[in-house]
Coordinates of N, CA and C in Angstrom, one line a residue:
M26 N 20.6 12.7 34.1 CA 21.3 13.8 35.1 C 22.6 12.8 34.6
S27 N 23.6 14.2 34.6 CA 25.0 14.0 34.3 C 26.0 13.9 35.9
A28 N 26.8 13.2 35.7 CA 28.1 13.0 36.7 C 29.0 14.9 36.5
P29 N 29.0 15.2 37.5 CA 29.9 16.6 37.3 C 31.1 16.3 36.8
A30 N 31.6 17.4 36.6 CA 32.7 17.7 35.6 C 34.0 17.3 36.6
P31 N 34.9 16.3 36.0 CA 36.2 15.8 36.9 C 36.9 16.7 37.3
N32 N 37.3 16.9 38.6 CA 38.2 17.7 39.1 C 37.6 19.3 39.3
A33 N 35.8 19.4 38.9 CA 35.6 20.4 38.6 C 34.7 20.7 40.0
P34 N 34.6 21.7 40.8 CA 34.2 22.2 42.0 C 32.6 22.2 41.6
A35 N 31.8 22.3 42.1 CA 30.3 21.8 42.2 C 29.4 23.3 42.3
A36 N 29.8 24.3 43.3 CA 29.6 25.3 43.7 C 29.5 26.3 42.5
P37 N 28.5 26.8 42.2 CA 28.5 27.9 40.9 C 30.0 29.1 40.9
A38 N 29.9 29.8 41.9 CA 31.0 30.6 42.0 C 32.3 29.7 41.9
E39 N 32.5 28.9 42.6 CA 34.0 28.1 42.1 C 34.1 27.5 40.8
L40 N 32.9 27.1 40.6 CA 32.8 26.6 38.7 C 33.4 27.6 38.2
F41 N 32.8 28.8 38.1 CA 33.1 29.9 37.5 C 34.6 30.3 37.3
R42 N 35.1 30.4 38.8 CA 36.7 30.6 38.7 C 37.3 29.3 38.1
H43 N 36.9 28.2 38.3 CA 37.9 27.3 37.9 C 37.5 27.6 36.0
G44 N 36.3 27.6 35.4 CA 36.5 28.0 34.3 C 37.4 28.9 33.6
L45 N 37.6 30.0 34.5 CA 38.4 31.2 34.0 C 39.7 30.7 34.1
R46 N 40.2 29.8 34.9 CA 41.4 29.5 35.0 C 41.9 28.9 33.8
L47 N 40.7 27.7 33.3 CA 41.3 27.1 32.2 C 41.2 27.6 30.9
L48 N 40.5 28.6 31.0 CA 40.6 29.4 29.5 C 41.8 30.3 29.8
L49 N 42.4 30.7 31.1 CA 43.9 31.1 30.9 C 44.8 30.3 30.5
D50 N 44.5 29.1 30.8 CA 45.7 28.2 30.5 C 45.4 27.2 28.9
K51 N 44.3 28.1 28.6 CA 43.9 27.7 26.7 C 43.8 26.4 26.7
D52 N 43.0 25.8 27.6 CA 42.3 24.6 27.7 C 41.0 24.5 27.4
M53 N 40.6 24.5 26.2 CA 39.4 24.7 25.6 C 38.6 23.4 25.7
S54 N 39.1 22.5 25.7 CA 38.5 21.2 25.9 C 38.4 21.2 27.2
A55 N 38.7 21.4 28.1 CA 38.5 21.1 29.8 C 37.3 22.1 30.1
F56 N 37.7 23.2 29.3 CA 36.3 24.2 29.8 C 35.1 23.6 29.2
A57 N 35.2 23.2 27.7 CA 33.7 22.5 27.3 C 33.2 21.4 28.2
G58 N 34.4 20.7 28.8 CA 34.0 19.9 29.7 C 33.1 20.0 30.8
L59 N 33.3 21.3 31.5 CA 32.4 21.8 32.5 C 31.0 21.9 32.3
W60 N 30.4 21.7 30.9 CA 29.1 22.2 30.1 C 28.7 21.0 30.7
A61 N 27.2 20.9 31.0 CA 26.2 19.8 30.9 C 26.1 19.6 29.2
E62 N 25.8 18.1 29.0 CA 25.6 17.6 27.7 C 24.8 18.6 26.6
D63 N 24.1 18.8 27.7 CA 22.6 20.2 26.8 C 22.7 21.4 27.5
G64 N 23.9 21.9 27.9 CA 24.0 23.3 28.3 C 24.1 24.1 26.9
V65 N 23.4 25.6 27.6 CA 23.1 26.7 26.5 C 24.3 27.6 27.0
M66 N 24.5 28.1 25.8 CA 25.1 29.4 26.1 C 24.7 30.6 24.9
E67 N 24.4 31.4 25.7 CA 23.6 32.6 24.8 C 24.9 34.2 24.9
F68 N 24.5 34.2 23.7 CA 25.0 35.9 23.4 C 24.3 37.0 23.2
P69 N 23.4 37.6 24.1 CA 22.2 38.6 23.7 C 23.1 39.9 22.8
F70 N 24.0 40.2 22.5 CA 24.8 41.4 22.4 C 25.5 40.8 21.3
A71 N 25.7 39.7 20.6 CA 26.6 39.1 19.5 C 26.2 40.1 18.2
P72 N 26.7 40.5 17.3 CA 27.0 41.5 16.3 C 26.6 40.2 15.2
D73 N 26.1 40.9 14.2 CA 25.5 40.3 13.0 C 26.6 39.3 12.9
G74 N 26.4 37.9 12.0 CA 27.3 36.9 12.0 C 28.0 36.3 12.9
W75 N 27.6 36.7 13.9 CA 28.0 35.7 15.4 C 26.8 35.0 15.7
P76 N 27.3 34.2 16.3 CA 26.4 32.7 17.1 C 25.2 33.6 18.4
R77 N 24.3 33.5 18.5 CA 23.6 34.3 19.3 C 23.3 33.1 20.5
R78 N 22.9 31.9 20.1 CA 22.9 31.0 21.2 C 23.8 29.3 20.6
L79 N 24.2 28.8 21.4 CA 25.0 27.4 21.4 C 24.3 26.8 22.1
E80 N 23.7 25.4 21.5 CA 23.1 24.5 22.3 C 23.6 23.2 22.5
G81 N 24.1 23.0 23.6 CA 24.8 21.6 23.8 C 26.3 21.8 24.1
R82 N 27.3 20.5 24.9 CA 28.4 21.0 25.1 C 29.6 20.9 23.8
E83 N 29.0 20.1 22.8 CA 29.7 20.0 21.7 C 29.7 21.4 20.7
A84 N 28.4 21.9 20.7 CA 28.4 23.3 20.3 C 29.2 24.3 20.9
V85 N 29.5 24.1 22.3 CA 30.7 25.5 23.0 C 31.9 25.1 22.7
A86 N 32.0 23.8 22.6 CA 33.3 23.3 22.5 C 33.7 24.0 20.9
A87 N 33.0 23.6 19.7 CA 33.5 24.1 18.6 C 33.6 25.6 18.6
Y88 N 32.7 26.4 18.9 CA 32.8 27.6 19.2 C 33.9 28.1 19.6
L89 N 34.6 27.5 21.0 CA 36.2 28.0 21.7 C 37.0 27.2 21.1
R90 N 36.9 26.7 19.9 CA 38.1 25.8 19.7 C 39.2 26.1 19.1
H91 N 39.2 27.5 18.2 CA 40.1 28.3 17.9 C 40.4 29.9 18.5
Y92 N 39.9 29.9 19.5 CA 39.8 31.1 20.4 C 41.0 31.5 20.7
P93 N 42.2 30.3 21.3 CA 43.3 30.8 21.5 C 44.1 30.8 20.2
D94 N 44.0 30.9 19.0 CA 44.6 30.9 18.1 C 44.6 32.7 17.5
H95 N 43.4 33.0 17.9 CA 43.5 34.5 17.7 C 43.3 35.6 18.9
I96 N 42.8 35.3 19.9 CA 42.8 36.1 21.3 C 44.1 35.2 22.5
D97 N 44.9 35.9 22.9 CA 45.9 35.5 23.7 C 45.4 36.2 25.1
L98 N 44.6 35.7 26.0 CA 44.2 35.8 27.0 C 45.4 35.8 28.3
H99 N 45.7 37.0 28.9 CA 46.5 37.2 30.1 C 46.1 37.0 31.6
D100 N 44.7 37.5 31.4 CA 44.3 37.5 32.8 C 42.9 37.8 32.5
F101 N 42.1 37.8 33.9 CA 40.8 38.4 34.1 C 40.9 39.3 35.1
T102 N 40.5 40.6 35.1 CA 40.6 41.4 36.5 C 38.9 42.0 36.7
D103 N 39.4 42.3 37.8 CA 37.8 43.4 38.0 C 36.8 41.9 38.5
V104 N 37.2 40.8 38.7 CA 36.0 39.8 38.8 C 35.3 40.1 40.0
R105 N 34.3 40.0 39.9 CA 33.2 40.4 40.9 C 31.5 39.1 40.7
I106 N 31.8 38.5 41.5 CA 30.5 37.2 41.9 C 29.6 37.6 42.8
H107 N 28.2 37.6 42.1 CA 27.1 38.3 42.8 C 26.4 36.7 43.1
E108 N 26.1 36.7 44.2 CA 25.2 35.3 44.5 C 23.8 35.8 44.2
T109 N 22.9 35.1 44.2 CA 21.3 35.5 43.6 C 20.7 34.5 44.6
T110 N 19.4 34.9 44.4 CA 18.2 34.0 45.5 C 18.6 32.6 44.9
D111 N 18.9 32.4 43.6 CA 18.6 30.9 43.1 C 20.3 30.3 43.6
P112 N 20.5 29.3 44.5 CA 21.5 29.0 45.0 C 22.8 28.4 43.7
Q113 N 21.9 28.1 42.6 CA 22.5 27.5 41.8 C 22.9 28.5 40.6
T114 N 22.7 29.5 40.8 CA 22.9 30.5 39.7 C 23.9 32.0 40.1
V115 N 24.8 32.5 39.8 CA 25.7 33.3 39.8 C 25.6 34.4 38.9
V116 N 25.8 35.8 39.1 CA 26.3 36.5 38.1 C 27.6 37.4 38.3
A117 N 28.1 37.3 37.4 CA 29.8 37.8 37.3 C 29.8 38.9 36.4
E118 N 30.8 39.7 37.0 CA 31.6 41.1 36.3 C 32.9 40.6 36.4
L119 N 33.6 41.1 34.8 CA 34.9 40.8 34.9 C 35.1 41.4 33.5
R120 N 36.7 41.5 33.3 CA 37.5 42.1 32.0 C 38.0 41.1 31.9
G121 N 38.3 40.4 30.7 CA 39.3 39.9 29.9 C 40.2 40.9 29.4
V122 N 41.8 40.6 29.6 CA 42.8 41.3 29.4 C 43.8 40.3 28.5
G123 N 44.5 41.2 27.2 CA 45.1 40.0 26.6 C 45.8 40.5 25.5
R124 N 45.9 39.9 24.4 CA 46.2 40.6 22.9 C 45.8 39.9 21.9
L125 N 45.7 40.4 21.0 CA 45.2 39.9 19.5 C 46.5 38.9 19.1
V126 N 46.2 37.9 18.7 CA 47.6 37.2 18.1 C 48.0 37.5 17.0
A127 N 47.1 37.9 16.2 CA 47.1 38.2 14.6 C 48.1 39.8 14.3
T128 N 47.8 40.4 15.3 CA 48.5 42.0 15.3 C 49.2 42.4 16.3
G129 N 49.3 41.7 17.4 CA 49.8 42.0 18.9 C 49.2 43.0 19.5
A130 N 48.1 43.8 18.9 CA 47.2 44.8 19.2 C 46.6 44.1 21.0
P131 N 46.5 45.1 21.9 CA 45.6 44.7 23.0 C 44.3 44.6 22.9
F132 N 44.2 43.7 23.4 CA 42.7 43.1 23.7 C 42.1 43.2 25.1
T133 N 41.0 44.0 25.0 CA 39.8 43.8 26.5 C 38.9 43.8 26.3
M134 N 38.1 42.9 27.1 CA 36.8 43.0 26.6 C 36.0 42.8 28.1
T135 N 34.9 43.5 28.1 CA 34.1 43.8 29.5 C 33.1 42.7 29.5
Y136 N 32.8 41.9 30.5 CA 31.8 41.0 30.4 C 31.0 40.7 31.5
V137 N 29.4 40.6 31.3 CA 28.6 40.2 32.7 C 28.1 38.9 32.2
Q138 N 28.0 38.1 32.7 CA 27.6 36.7 32.8 C 26.7 36.2 33.9
I139 N 25.8 35.3 33.5 CA 24.4 35.0 34.5 C 24.8 33.5 34.0
L140 N 25.2 32.6 35.0 CA 25.5 31.3 35.0 C 25.0 30.6 35.8
T141 N 24.2 29.4 35.7 CA 23.4 28.4 36.0 C 23.9 27.1 35.9
V142 N 23.8 26.6 37.1 CA 24.7 24.9 37.4 C 23.8 24.1 37.6
R143 N 24.0 22.8 37.3 CA 23.0 21.8 37.1 C 23.8 21.0 37.3
D144 N 24.0 19.8 38.4 CA 24.4 18.5 39.0 C 25.9 18.7 38.6
G145 N 26.6 20.2 38.9 CA 28.1 20.1 39.2 C 28.3 20.9 37.6
R146 N 27.7 21.0 36.8 CA 28.0 21.4 35.4 C 27.2 22.5 35.1
I147 N 27.7 23.4 33.8 CA 27.3 24.4 33.4 C 25.8 24.0 32.9
A148 N 24.9 24.6 33.0 CA 23.6 24.4 32.5 C 23.3 25.4 31.4
S149 N 23.7 26.6 32.0 CA 23.4 27.8 31.0 C 24.5 28.9 31.3
C150 N 24.9 29.7 30.3 CA 25.5 31.0 30.2 C 25.0 32.0 29.6
R151 N 24.7 33.2 30.0 CA 24.1 33.8 29.3 C 25.5 35.2 29.2
D152 N 26.0 35.5 28.3 CA 27.4 36.1 28.3 C 27.0 37.4 27.4
Y153 N 26.7 38.4 28.2 CA 27.0 39.9 27.5 C 28.1 40.5 27.7
W154 N 28.8 40.8 26.6 CA 30.3 41.0 26.1 C 29.8 42.3 25.0
N155 N 30.6 42.9 25.1 CA 30.8 44.3 24.4 C 30.9 43.7 22.6
P156 N 30.1 44.1 21.8 CA 30.5 43.5 20.5 C 31.3 44.4 19.7
L157 N 31.8 45.3 20.5 CA 32.9 46.6 19.7 C 34.0 46.2 20.0
G158 N 34.0 45.3 20.6 CA 35.5 44.3 20.9 C 36.2 43.6 20.1
V159 N 35.1 43.1 19.1 CA 35.4 42.1 18.2 C 35.7 42.3 16.7
Q160 N 35.2 44.1 16.6 CA 35.5 44.4 15.4 C 37.0 44.8 14.8
E161 N 38.0 44.5 16.0 CA 39.6 44.9 15.3 C 40.1 43.6 14.4
P162 N 40.7 43.7 13.5 CA 41.4 42.8 12.8 C 41.9 41.8 13.6
G163 N 41.5 40.3 13.3 CA 42.4 39.3 14.2 C 41.5 39.0 15.1
A164 N 40.1 39.7 15.9 CA 39.6 39.1 16.8 C 38.3 38.2 16.7
D165 N 38.2 37.8 15.1 CA 37.1 36.9 14.6 C 37.7 35.5 14.7
F166 N 37.3 34.9 16.0 CA 37.6 33.5 15.9 C 36.5 32.6 15.8
T167 N 35.5 32.8 15.3 CA 34.6 32.0 15.0 C 34.3 31.8 13.7
G168 N 34.9 32.6 12.6 CA 35.2 32.5 11.3 C 33.6 32.6 10.5
S169 N 33.2 33.9 11.3 CA 31.7 34.2 11.0 C 31.9 34.9 9.5
A170 N 30.8 35.1 8.7 CA 30.6 35.8 7.6 C 30.4 37.2 7.7
R171 N 31.3 38.0 8.4 CA 30.7 39.5 8.3 C 31.1 40.3 7.6

């Protein structure tokens, strides 16, 4: 059992919103700190060459490390968080809005995420994002070999 992330709310919906603020602040290290040491992040719709599953806080941190160098998020709009019958799990719908750093082109991504919290940290997140959104030049922050 790990201690809750410092200064992070333990309720799943509030932890989710806190994570969005950290992403907008481009604080990838603090965002990764919200994860349980053995937390899992899955991307069921990831295109070829992109990871489909990250296991552990360190893997999440490595995945996101260069995100702000490629995608400059300005806002999350249309955020809707749905409670589930499991009090530790929420389903969120949202849109990320910003620009691609390399080209200055607008960036918009629609997400549906299923987030489960354990002991005040993110235990799992299934992130259903649109793979077409990363086909634009400058969107590949993972260094994938597509």
